[in-house]
Tab-separated table of C-alpha atoms in Angstrom:
chain	number	residue	atom	x	y	z
A	1	MET	CA	98.740	106.817	76.693
A	2	THR	CA	97.521	108.710	73.803
A	3	ALA	CA	97.203	107.035	70.356
A	4	LEU	CA	100.364	105.535	69.233
A	5	ALA	CA	99.936	106.510	65.431
A	6	PRO	CA	103.273	107.908	64.156
A	7	THR	CA	103.628	111.609	65.355
A	8	PRO	CA	104.067	114.183	62.473
A	9	VAL	CA	107.342	115.828	62.488
A	10	ASP	CA	108.705	118.626	60.233
A	11	GLY	CA	105.412	118.532	58.373
A	12	HIS	CA	105.331	114.911	57.421
A	13	SER	CA	104.583	111.632	59.249
A	14	HIS	CA	107.436	109.446	60.346
A	15	SER	CA	105.802	106.378	58.621
A	16	ALA	CA	103.562	108.106	56.376
A	17	SER	CA	104.805	105.894	53.389
A	18	LEU	CA	103.263	102.725	55.122
A	19	SER	CA	99.637	102.505	53.952
A	20	ALA	CA	97.171	101.492	56.773
A	21	PRO	CA	96.630	98.040	55.600
A	22	GLU	CA	100.249	97.446	55.113
A	23	ARG	CA	101.531	98.594	58.706
A	24	PRO	CA	101.875	95.820	61.145
A	25	GLY	CA	99.370	95.864	64.007
A	26	ASP	CA	96.780	98.071	62.133
A	27	THR	CA	94.821	95.236	61.167
A	28	ALA	CA	92.823	93.025	63.673
A	29	ARG	CA	94.860	89.844	64.007
A	30	GLY	CA	93.664	86.631	65.669
A	31	GLY	CA	95.702	84.785	68.332
A	32	ASP	CA	95.294	83.099	71.690
A	33	HIS	CA	94.103	85.228	74.532
A	34	GLY	CA	93.214	88.075	72.030
A	35	ASP	CA	97.174	88.588	71.825
A	36	GLY	CA	97.113	89.531	68.358
A	37	ALA	CA	94.119	91.911	68.270
A	38	ALA	CA	95.873	95.362	68.912
A	39	GLY	CA	92.697	96.979	68.009
A	40	ARG	CA	90.557	95.144	70.450
A	41	GLU	CA	92.952	95.528	73.270
A	42	GLU	CA	92.990	99.202	73.109
A	43	LYS	CA	89.821	99.470	75.047
A	44	PRO	CA	89.483	96.463	77.094
A	45	HIS	CA	85.686	96.630	77.703
A	46	GLY	CA	83.379	93.755	77.693
A	47	LYS	CA	83.085	91.958	80.871
A	48	MET	CA	86.311	93.294	82.275
A	49	LEU	CA	86.083	95.698	85.377
A	50	HIS	CA	87.432	99.042	84.815
A	51	PRO	CA	90.734	99.098	86.897
A	52	VAL	CA	89.331	102.092	89.041
A	53	VAL	CA	86.187	100.071	89.706
A	54	MET	CA	88.104	97.026	90.618
A	55	MET	CA	90.227	99.078	93.194
A	56	LEU	CA	86.978	100.573	94.672
A	57	TRP	CA	85.889	96.915	95.258
A	58	VAL	CA	89.078	96.067	96.894
A	59	LEU	CA	88.645	99.114	99.113
A	60	ILE	CA	85.037	97.902	99.900
A	61	MET	CA	86.527	94.523	101.007
A	62	ALA	CA	89.143	96.211	103.069
A	63	VAL	CA	86.293	98.112	104.902
A	64	ALA	CA	84.334	94.860	105.585
A	65	LEU	CA	87.677	93.350	107.017
A	66	THR	CA	87.757	96.171	109.545
A	67	TRP	CA	84.559	94.901	110.830
A	68	TRP	CA	85.218	91.168	110.710
A	69	VAL	CA	88.788	90.864	111.785
A	70	ASP	CA	89.498	91.807	115.488
A	71	ALA	CA	91.649	94.841	116.193
A	72	GLY	CA	95.193	94.650	117.688
A	73	ARG	CA	98.488	96.298	117.558
A	74	PHE	CA	102.140	95.641	118.189
A	75	GLU	CA	104.438	97.985	119.945
A	76	ARG	CA	106.810	99.846	117.607
A	77	ALA	CA	110.361	101.137	117.882
A	78	GLY	CA	110.134	103.647	115.066
A	79	LYS	CA	108.518	101.886	112.100
A	80	LEU	CA	109.663	98.324	113.256
A	81	VAL	CA	107.365	96.146	115.121
A	82	VAL	CA	108.511	94.786	118.529
A	83	PRO	CA	108.116	90.993	118.441
A	84	GLY	CA	105.920	89.465	121.378
A	85	THR	CA	104.100	92.739	122.071
A	86	TYR	CA	100.942	92.100	120.130
A	87	GLN	CA	97.769	92.906	122.104
A	88	VAL	CA	94.155	92.788	121.157
A	89	VAL	CA	92.652	96.322	121.171
A	90	PRO	CA	88.947	96.528	122.273
A	91	LYS	CA	86.616	97.469	119.258
A	92	THR	CA	83.171	99.006	118.804
A	93	HIS	CA	80.750	97.101	116.608
A	94	GLU	CA	77.692	99.551	116.614
A	95	VAL	CA	76.207	99.316	113.186
A	96	GLY	CA	75.186	102.925	113.469
A	97	LEU	CA	78.976	103.892	113.007
A	98	LEU	CA	78.845	102.626	109.420
A	99	VAL	CA	76.787	105.508	108.316
A	100	ALA	CA	77.917	108.036	110.892
A	101	PRO	CA	78.689	111.733	109.489
A	102	LYS	CA	82.222	111.558	110.552
A	103	ALA	CA	85.040	109.152	109.862
A	104	THR	CA	85.774	106.745	112.538
A	105	HIS	CA	88.826	107.101	114.548
A	106	SER	CA	90.938	104.337	116.391
A	107	THR	CA	93.041	104.688	119.563
A	108	PRO	CA	95.146	102.247	121.299
A	109	GLU	CA	92.488	101.916	123.986
A	110	GLN	CA	89.529	101.635	121.621
A	111	ALA	CA	89.261	100.667	117.843
A	112	GLN	CA	86.686	101.514	115.552
A	113	PRO	CA	85.927	99.807	112.199
A	114	ALA	CA	86.039	101.884	108.991
A	115	ASN	CA	82.775	103.447	107.870
A	116	VAL	CA	81.552	104.912	104.395
A	117	VAL	CA	83.090	108.447	105.339
A	118	SER	CA	86.368	106.825	106.211
A	119	ALA	CA	86.274	104.725	102.792
A	120	PHE	CA	85.785	107.936	100.993
A	121	LEU	CA	88.392	109.949	102.750
A	122	SER	CA	90.979	107.228	102.257
A	123	VAL	CA	90.998	107.937	98.357
A	124	PRO	CA	92.398	111.488	98.694
A	125	GLN	CA	94.542	110.427	101.619
A	126	GLY	CA	96.032	107.638	99.490
A	127	LEU	CA	96.844	110.071	96.716
A	128	VAL	CA	98.403	112.520	99.233
A	129	LYS	CA	100.373	109.593	100.556
A	130	ASN	CA	101.712	108.517	97.278
A	131	ALA	CA	101.744	112.019	95.793
A	132	PRO	CA	105.576	111.988	95.009
A	133	LEU	CA	105.380	108.644	93.205
A	134	ILE	CA	102.194	109.776	91.433
A	135	PHE	CA	103.781	112.938	90.177
A	136	MET	CA	106.957	111.097	89.180
A	137	VAL	CA	104.867	108.663	87.183
A	138	MET	CA	103.069	111.588	85.433
A	139	PHE	CA	106.215	113.514	84.534
A	140	VAL	CA	107.486	110.262	83.085
A	141	GLY	CA	104.480	110.329	80.698
A	142	GLY	CA	105.173	113.977	79.932
A	143	MET	CA	108.876	113.273	79.231
A	144	PHE	CA	108.026	110.405	76.827
A	145	GLY	CA	105.376	112.672	75.111
A	146	VAL	CA	107.960	115.121	74.276
A	147	MET	CA	110.442	112.464	73.149
A	148	ARG	CA	107.840	111.045	70.946
A	149	LYS	CA	106.900	114.292	69.467
A	150	THR	CA	110.523	114.659	68.156
A	151	GLY	CA	110.071	111.489	66.030
A	152	ALA	CA	113.314	110.141	67.521
A	153	ILE	CA	111.646	107.272	69.391
A	154	ASP	CA	109.841	106.083	66.378
A	155	ALA	CA	112.962	106.553	63.976
A	156	GLY	CA	115.158	104.668	66.614
A	157	ILE	CA	112.859	101.601	66.841
A	158	ASP	CA	112.410	101.510	63.084
A	159	ARG	CA	116.312	101.397	62.976
A	160	LEU	CA	116.475	98.819	65.681
A	161	LEU	CA	113.980	96.588	63.814
A	162	GLN	CA	115.691	97.042	60.453
A	163	LEU	CA	119.199	95.885	62.160
A	164	THR	CA	117.506	92.830	63.706
A	165	SER	CA	115.163	92.152	60.544
A	166	GLY	CA	112.155	92.365	63.008
A	167	ASN	CA	113.316	89.302	64.783
A	168	MET	CA	111.328	89.279	67.998
A	169	TYR	CA	112.998	86.063	68.910
A	170	VAL	CA	116.190	88.091	69.203
A	171	LEU	CA	115.041	91.382	70.361
A	172	ALA	CA	112.725	90.054	73.277
A	173	PRO	CA	115.563	88.011	75.204
A	174	LEU	CA	117.867	91.040	75.023
A	175	LEU	CA	115.649	93.454	76.412
A	176	MET	CA	114.185	91.239	79.056
A	177	VAL	CA	117.749	90.462	80.209
A	178	LEU	CA	118.695	94.199	80.431
A	179	ILE	CA	115.373	95.035	82.172
A	180	ALA	CA	115.736	92.166	84.691
A	181	LEU	CA	119.249	93.003	85.449
A	182	GLY	CA	118.118	96.642	86.429
A	183	SER	CA	115.521	95.312	88.552
A	184	THR	CA	117.545	92.585	90.346
A	185	LEU	CA	120.657	94.588	90.817
A	186	LEU	CA	119.295	98.110	91.323
A	187	GLY	CA	115.801	97.675	92.410
A	188	PHE	CA	114.270	99.393	89.207
A	189	ILE	CA	110.577	99.155	89.002
A	190	SER	CA	108.844	102.376	88.599
A	191	GLU	CA	111.620	103.523	86.354
A	192	TYR	CA	110.208	101.102	83.762
A	193	LEU	CA	106.973	102.876	83.156
A	194	VAL	CA	109.051	104.951	80.581
A	195	VAL	CA	110.138	101.788	78.914
A	196	ILE	CA	106.713	100.449	78.300
A	197	PRO	CA	105.509	103.127	75.783
A	198	MET	CA	108.631	102.525	73.690
A	199	VAL	CA	108.057	98.784	73.570
A	200	MET	CA	104.432	99.357	72.637
A	201	VAL	CA	105.711	101.172	69.655
A	202	LEU	CA	108.018	98.115	68.851
A	203	THR	CA	105.320	95.604	69.300
A	204	ARG	CA	102.912	97.671	67.271
A	205	ARG	CA	105.505	97.552	64.306
A	206	LEU	CA	105.520	93.815	64.487
A	207	GLY	CA	101.857	93.329	64.425
A	208	LEU	CA	101.661	92.452	68.330
A	209	SER	CA	99.272	93.723	70.726
A	210	ASN	CA	99.998	95.847	73.873
A	211	LEU	CA	99.591	92.755	76.020
A	212	PHE	CA	103.206	91.651	74.691
A	213	ALA	CA	104.693	95.094	75.377
A	214	VAL	CA	103.589	95.164	79.159
A	215	ALA	CA	104.405	91.397	79.403
A	216	LEU	CA	107.899	91.857	78.037
A	217	VAL	CA	108.681	94.559	80.672
A	218	ALA	CA	106.593	93.337	83.602
A	219	ILE	CA	107.862	89.510	83.407
A	220	ALA	CA	111.390	90.655	83.350
A	221	ALA	CA	111.111	93.487	85.902
A	222	LYS	CA	109.051	91.170	88.391
A	223	ILE	CA	111.387	88.265	88.111
A	224	GLY	CA	114.398	90.486	88.867
A	225	TYR	CA	112.601	91.597	91.883
A	226	ILE	CA	111.770	87.974	92.976
A	227	ALA	CA	115.381	87.006	92.951
A	228	SER	CA	116.776	90.591	94.315
A	229	VAL	CA	120.374	89.437	93.659
A	230	THR	CA	121.574	92.924	94.985
A	231	ASN	CA	118.301	94.780	94.955
A	232	PRO	CA	119.083	97.428	97.767
A	233	LEU	CA	115.286	98.457	98.144
A	234	ALA	CA	114.553	94.881	99.315
A	235	LEU	CA	117.703	93.676	100.950
A	236	ALA	CA	118.709	97.010	102.909
A	237	VAL	CA	115.701	96.521	105.087
A	238	ALA	CA	115.405	92.848	105.291
A	239	GLN	CA	118.817	91.367	105.700
A	240	PRO	CA	119.885	93.887	108.666
A	241	LEU	CA	116.636	93.080	110.552
A	242	VAL	CA	117.694	89.481	111.067
A	243	GLY	CA	121.358	90.074	111.583
A	244	LEU	CA	122.653	89.455	108.163
A	245	PRO	CA	125.376	91.357	106.333
A	246	LEU	CA	123.873	93.401	103.259
A	247	PHE	CA	123.870	91.374	99.890
A	248	SER	CA	125.148	88.141	101.649
A	249	GLY	CA	123.944	84.786	100.295
A	250	LEU	CA	123.657	85.969	96.746
A	251	GLY	CA	124.775	82.710	95.226
A	252	LEU	CA	121.364	81.027	95.494
A	253	ARG	CA	119.596	84.145	94.393
A	254	VAL	CA	121.710	84.385	91.347
A	255	ALA	CA	120.847	80.747	90.437
A	256	ILE	CA	117.094	81.471	91.021
A	257	PHE	CA	117.501	84.581	88.859
A	258	VAL	CA	118.911	82.598	86.045
A	259	VAL	CA	116.369	79.780	86.134
A	260	PHE	CA	113.347	81.932	86.522
A	261	LEU	CA	114.373	84.563	83.723
A	262	THR	CA	115.105	81.772	81.408
A	263	LEU	CA	111.685	80.421	82.042
A	264	GLY	CA	110.137	84.020	81.888
A	265	ILE	CA	111.767	84.677	78.407
A	266	ALA	CA	110.730	81.177	77.141
A	267	TYR	CA	107.202	81.758	78.180
A	268	PHE	CA	107.048	85.023	76.509
A	269	LEU	CA	108.381	83.647	73.226
A	270	TRP	CA	106.134	80.720	73.349
A	271	HIS	CA	103.137	83.167	73.471
A	272	VAL	CA	104.742	85.221	70.432
A	273	TYR	CA	104.982	81.879	68.575
A	274	ARG	CA	101.296	81.103	69.283
A	275	SER	CA	100.303	84.734	68.006
A	276	ASP	CA	100.090	85.839	64.580
A	277	TYR	CA	103.716	87.070	64.489
A	278	ARG	CA	105.668	85.430	61.624
A	279	LEU	CA	109.293	86.134	61.365
A	280	ALA	CA	109.413	85.661	57.534
A	281	GLU	CA	106.582	88.362	57.271
A	282	ALA	CA	108.470	90.747	59.580
A	283	ARG	CA	111.672	90.274	57.728
A	284	ALA	CA	109.951	90.999	54.524
A	285	HIS	CA	108.256	94.078	55.793
A	286	MET	CA	111.506	95.344	57.212
A	287	GLN	CA	113.227	94.963	53.782
A	288	GLU	CA	110.422	96.943	52.083
A	289	VAL	CA	110.682	99.884	54.454
A	290	ALA	CA	114.495	99.721	54.945
A	291	HIS	CA	115.245	102.391	52.217
A	292	LEU	CA	112.832	104.936	53.960
A	293	HIS	CA	114.841	105.114	57.225
A	294	ALA	CA	118.269	103.930	56.185
A	295	ARG	CA	119.935	106.093	58.556
A	296	LEU	CA	118.710	108.434	61.529
A	297	SER	CA	118.876	112.214	61.018
A	298	THR	CA	121.421	114.159	63.127
A	299	ARG	CA	118.505	115.550	65.164
A	300	HIS	CA	117.183	111.999	65.950
A	301	LYS	CA	120.806	111.007	66.997
A	302	ALA	CA	120.951	113.888	69.343
A	303	THR	CA	117.601	113.313	70.842
A	304	LEU	CA	118.367	109.584	71.293
A	305	LEU	CA	121.810	110.541	72.895
A	306	VAL	CA	119.857	112.823	75.352
A	307	LEU	CA	117.808	109.671	76.288
A	308	ALA	CA	120.972	107.476	76.807
A	309	VAL	CA	122.594	110.181	78.950
A	310	ALA	CA	119.460	110.524	80.867
A	311	ALA	CA	119.291	106.726	81.509
A	312	ALA	CA	122.808	106.920	82.789
A	313	MET	CA	122.146	109.762	85.069
A	314	LEU	CA	119.064	107.882	86.306
A	315	VAL	CA	121.194	105.041	87.483
A	316	TYR	CA	123.688	107.244	89.089
A	317	GLY	CA	121.121	109.484	90.691
A	318	THR	CA	119.299	106.817	92.276
A	319	ARG	CA	122.130	104.653	93.434
A	320	GLU	CA	124.802	107.362	94.349
A	321	LEU	CA	122.835	110.577	95.066
A	322	LYS	CA	119.891	108.726	96.652
A	323	TRP	CA	117.435	110.346	94.498
A	324	GLY	CA	113.833	109.883	95.618
A	325	ASN	CA	110.536	110.344	93.695
A	326	LEU	CA	110.773	114.143	94.178
A	327	GLU	CA	114.209	114.341	92.674
A	328	LEU	CA	113.199	112.027	89.784
A	329	SER	CA	110.205	114.040	88.926
A	330	ALA	CA	112.553	117.284	88.514
A	331	PHE	CA	114.843	115.311	86.653
A	332	TYR	CA	112.071	114.140	84.161
A	333	VAL	CA	111.027	117.709	83.650
A	334	LEU	CA	114.710	118.811	82.922
A	335	THR	CA	115.079	115.893	80.610
A	336	SER	CA	111.786	117.063	78.872
A	337	LEU	CA	113.105	120.668	78.435
A	338	VAL	CA	116.687	119.348	77.073
A	339	THR	CA	114.749	116.981	74.597
A	340	ALA	CA	112.574	119.665	73.381
A	341	VAL	CA	115.536	122.021	72.630
A	342	VAL	CA	117.663	119.304	71.064
A	343	GLY	CA	114.734	117.980	69.001
A	344	ARG	CA	114.003	121.444	67.818
A	345	LEU	CA	110.398	121.614	68.987
A	346	ASP	CA	108.833	125.114	69.540
A	347	SER	CA	107.565	125.845	72.973
A	348	ARG	CA	103.953	125.473	72.222
A	349	THR	CA	104.462	122.198	70.564
A	350	ALA	CA	106.668	120.875	73.495
A	351	ALA	CA	104.323	122.162	76.126
A	352	ASP	CA	101.374	120.495	74.227
A	353	ALA	CA	103.214	117.147	74.032
A	354	PHE	CA	104.237	117.215	77.577
A	355	VAL	CA	100.506	117.811	78.757
A	356	GLU	CA	99.218	114.948	76.477
A	357	GLY	CA	101.867	112.747	78.048
A	358	LEU	CA	100.708	113.809	81.457
A	359	LYS	CA	97.158	112.887	80.482
A	360	GLY	CA	98.253	109.477	79.470
A	361	MET	CA	99.562	108.697	83.060
A	362	MET	CA	96.477	110.056	84.829
A	363	LEU	CA	94.835	106.660	85.190
A	364	ALA	CA	98.141	105.151	86.361
A	365	GLY	CA	98.648	107.885	89.169
A	366	LEU	CA	94.970	107.301	90.193
A	367	LEU	CA	95.523	103.618	90.530
A	368	ILE	CA	98.661	104.160	92.624
A	369	GLY	CA	96.637	106.486	94.985
A	370	LEU	CA	93.886	103.940	95.367
A	371	ALA	CA	96.202	101.177	96.092
A	372	ALA	CA	97.576	103.110	98.960
A	373	SER	CA	94.073	103.763	100.456
A	374	VAL	CA	93.610	99.968	101.121
A	375	GLU	CA	96.501	100.071	103.583
A	376	ILE	CA	95.382	103.236	105.180
A	377	ILE	CA	91.959	101.729	105.884
A	378	LEU	CA	93.393	98.478	107.519
A	379	HIS	CA	96.154	100.323	109.265
A	380	GLY	CA	93.821	103.018	110.665
A	381	SER	CA	91.343	100.515	112.253
A	382	TYR	CA	94.148	98.269	113.708
A	383	VAL	CA	93.373	95.518	111.584
A	384	LEU	CA	96.713	95.294	109.777
A	385	ASP	CA	98.602	94.076	112.793
A	386	THR	CA	96.040	91.527	113.603
A	387	LEU	CA	96.436	89.915	110.115
A	388	ILE	CA	100.337	89.859	110.450
A	389	ASN	CA	99.957	88.210	113.897
A	390	ASP	CA	97.514	85.557	112.734
A	391	PHE	CA	99.621	84.685	109.442
A	392	THR	CA	102.678	84.256	111.464
A	393	GLN	CA	101.210	82.396	114.110
A	394	ARG	CA	99.880	79.637	111.706
A	395	VAL	CA	103.494	78.610	110.538
A	396	ARG	CA	104.487	77.726	113.931
A	397	GLY	CA	105.180	74.092	115.058
A	398	GLN	CA	105.882	72.725	111.554
A	399	SER	CA	108.999	71.093	109.966
A	400	ALA	CA	111.551	73.455	108.877
A	401	VAL	CA	110.742	72.890	105.137
A	402	ALA	CA	107.079	73.603	105.915
A	403	VAL	CA	107.931	76.546	107.949
A	404	ALA	CA	110.059	78.154	105.057
A	405	ASN	CA	107.287	77.673	102.648
A	406	GLY	CA	104.648	78.917	105.162
A	407	LEU	CA	106.786	82.063	105.632
A	408	MET	CA	106.599	82.639	101.964
A	409	GLY	CA	102.779	82.168	101.959
A	410	VAL	CA	102.663	84.676	104.904
A	411	GLN	CA	104.628	87.233	102.751
A	412	MET	CA	102.314	86.525	99.777
A	413	ALA	CA	99.345	87.303	101.978
A	414	LEU	CA	100.973	90.387	103.449
A	415	ASP	CA	101.906	91.776	99.925
A	416	VAL	CA	98.187	92.045	99.131
A	417	PHE	CA	97.777	94.480	102.111
A	418	ILE	CA	101.121	96.021	102.146
A	419	PRO	CA	102.615	96.495	98.708
A	420	SER	CA	105.666	98.334	99.918
A	421	VAL	CA	108.724	96.297	100.046
A	422	SER	CA	110.301	98.162	102.725
A	423	GLY	CA	107.021	98.692	104.794
A	424	LYS	CA	106.274	94.986	104.705
A	425	ALA	CA	109.869	94.186	105.971
A	426	ALA	CA	109.641	96.536	108.702
A	427	VAL	CA	106.332	94.848	109.967
A	428	SER	CA	107.163	91.421	109.133
A	429	MET	CA	110.816	90.533	109.553
A	430	PRO	CA	111.319	91.194	113.265
A	431	ILE	CA	108.319	88.670	113.857
A	432	ILE	CA	109.340	86.034	111.213
A	433	GLY	CA	112.933	86.018	112.008
A	434	PRO	CA	112.662	84.595	115.510
A	435	ILE	CA	109.865	82.191	114.481
A	436	ALA	CA	112.156	80.961	111.648
A	437	GLN	CA	115.068	80.440	113.868
A	438	LEU	CA	113.035	78.506	116.305
A	439	SER	CA	111.808	76.191	113.679
A	440	GLY	CA	115.375	75.531	112.257
A	441	VAL	CA	114.953	77.808	109.416
A	442	SER	CA	118.093	79.980	109.015
A	443	PRO	CA	117.922	83.991	108.726
A	444	GLN	CA	119.194	83.726	105.106
A	445	THR	CA	116.447	81.338	104.175
A	446	SER	CA	113.722	83.684	105.920
A	447	VAL	CA	114.941	86.450	103.738
A	448	LEU	CA	114.642	84.384	100.587
A	449	ALA	CA	111.018	83.527	101.679
A	450	PHE	CA	110.417	87.260	102.183
A	451	LEU	CA	111.847	88.012	98.760
A	452	LEU	CA	110.069	84.981	96.908
A	453	GLY	CA	106.710	85.649	98.500
A	454	GLY	CA	106.317	89.445	97.924
A	455	GLY	CA	107.834	89.278	94.427
A	456	LEU	CA	105.454	86.554	93.112
A	457	THR	CA	102.302	88.183	94.664
A	458	ASN	CA	103.446	91.483	92.976
A	459	MET	CA	102.943	89.738	89.551
A	460	ILE	CA	99.139	89.366	90.021
A	461	THR	CA	97.876	91.358	92.944
A	462	PRO	CA	95.421	94.125	92.151
A	463	THR	CA	96.627	96.066	95.138
A	464	SER	CA	100.198	96.700	93.531
A	465	GLY	CA	99.922	100.274	92.449
A	466	MET	CA	102.845	99.862	90.085
A	467	LEU	CA	101.523	96.687	88.442
A	468	LEU	CA	98.237	98.673	87.714
A	469	ALA	CA	100.133	101.547	86.530
A	470	TYR	CA	101.886	99.236	83.926
A	471	LEU	CA	98.694	97.875	82.811
A	472	ALA	CA	97.041	101.331	82.600
A	473	THR	CA	99.899	102.741	80.690
A	474	ALA	CA	99.587	99.855	77.998
A	475	ARG	CA	95.732	99.922	78.390
A	476	VAL	CA	95.551	96.323	79.149
A	477	GLY	CA	92.835	95.086	81.306
A	478	PHE	CA	93.652	93.212	84.585
A	479	GLY	CA	91.657	90.349	83.716
A	480	GLN	CA	93.583	89.953	80.410
A	481	TRP	CA	96.798	90.176	82.278
A	482	LEU	CA	95.775	87.488	84.840
A	483	LYS	CA	94.826	85.141	81.928
A	484	PHE	CA	98.131	85.674	80.441
A	485	ILE	CA	100.459	85.442	83.408
A	486	LEU	CA	98.762	82.834	85.822
A	487	PRO	CA	100.392	79.743	84.139
A	488	LEU	CA	103.905	81.240	84.545
A	489	PHE	CA	102.954	82.428	88.134
A	490	PHE	CA	102.121	78.926	89.197
A	491	VAL	CA	105.226	77.386	87.766
A	492	LEU	CA	107.297	80.047	89.625
A	493	LEU	CA	105.531	79.317	92.745
A	494	ILE	CA	106.165	75.709	92.710
A	495	LEU	CA	109.760	76.347	91.878
A	496	SER	CA	110.005	78.872	94.610
A	497	GLY	CA	108.733	76.106	97.080
A	498	GLY	CA	111.484	73.873	95.830
A	499	ALA	CA	114.234	76.518	96.249
A	500	LEU	CA	113.165	77.039	99.803
A	501	ALA	CA	113.123	73.230	100.559
A	502	PHE	CA	116.605	73.196	99.051
A	503	ALA	CA	117.765	76.127	101.048
A	504	VAL	CA	116.673	74.559	104.188
A	505	LEU	CA	118.167	71.096	103.482
A	506	SER	CA	121.602	72.598	102.221
A	507	GLY	CA	121.831	74.877	105.444
A	508	TYR	CA	121.635	78.000	103.356
């Protein structure tokens, strides 16, 4: 994302009256994990790997797996694997293949490990595979660029901060509850990319770093996905595959959602407390600038109304009209045009703002494509089915509680290689379902293990294109994110194991 300094509107800066030393967030501030150093976080250099370099290392490891792991495949009915049909596929291990001038090619009769050419080809292949999602993400950036140019976003956030006296202890829980509800009820994840830049503006106003912006959104969205109370993207595939009615068993998932989200909010606020954020200072600052933006202009109100209507249409379109990434991309372009007209931007200014917004999402789009390339490498060498078969076989013969937790572990491992929720359900649930039932684990509990395992891993895995897109949008390093989120991850992991034990013992 381009620099978040206030955008000049109508010949003056929206916050021009705030001198540089007085504006929260402009001065480097200390704090745990570098949380308060907004300036340092802008460019997470130092010892942290660039996210693109990190994904290339993951790709190299995937290529190594194709040489190390046996090849094998399941028969498939459409996209669903057929349980009990796994067969080892003979594989060539000639070292010369590694530097062959052509990409290796596997067939059901003879598999070949990936080589150097295959690795390089997988990069554009991953970009092509996820092209609709990548363009949708980029158009989100373009839309936000136009909205930011109107000045309405900054004005609206300033007004929100004035109404709440800059109280992050009030703002954060409200925002996190709303984001988590959208995720757990409707399956929103990629849609929240547009929220992160707005939260970045908010946290900057309060002297908090970009890490807090991405944490506020990511913790709430990921916890919502972990519980998936009525998330159709996860349940519509997983539950029917094990013979369950859609959205059944939501009672326990609601309880998990409430407990996990409460912990997530408390964890976030604890870090706010440990940072240099001070409520008294924030209130004093809001009082100082309150007279500058006592009320929103008519143009700002109209622009924010466009944003509110667009959000409502987004919910209706994705749920009722079944919009996919292509339709969402078109919708973001349309919203950008309407915003430019309502915000009274001339065509050149609006186009420049849209292009700048696109540039800010280039890294996020590239990371999404690179994440897909890992799956392409493993699937193309018939290694993915072997990993699925090996993981699921390891949970056989244990107690029901151990099997339930083992299945969660299987899903956590698979999520590294198959970030897609529906794709992971299609290849794992037909195998996991029978194993679970033979071990005394109900289908409902096996679905819960699927949700908990995949959701937890998505908080930390470098192969989650959307997580990397969140971090790239906020310009937060992956290592910095891990340092911040791992304590909460382990707490939720332990509680998830307890929830599965309770599900087994209560006959859920």
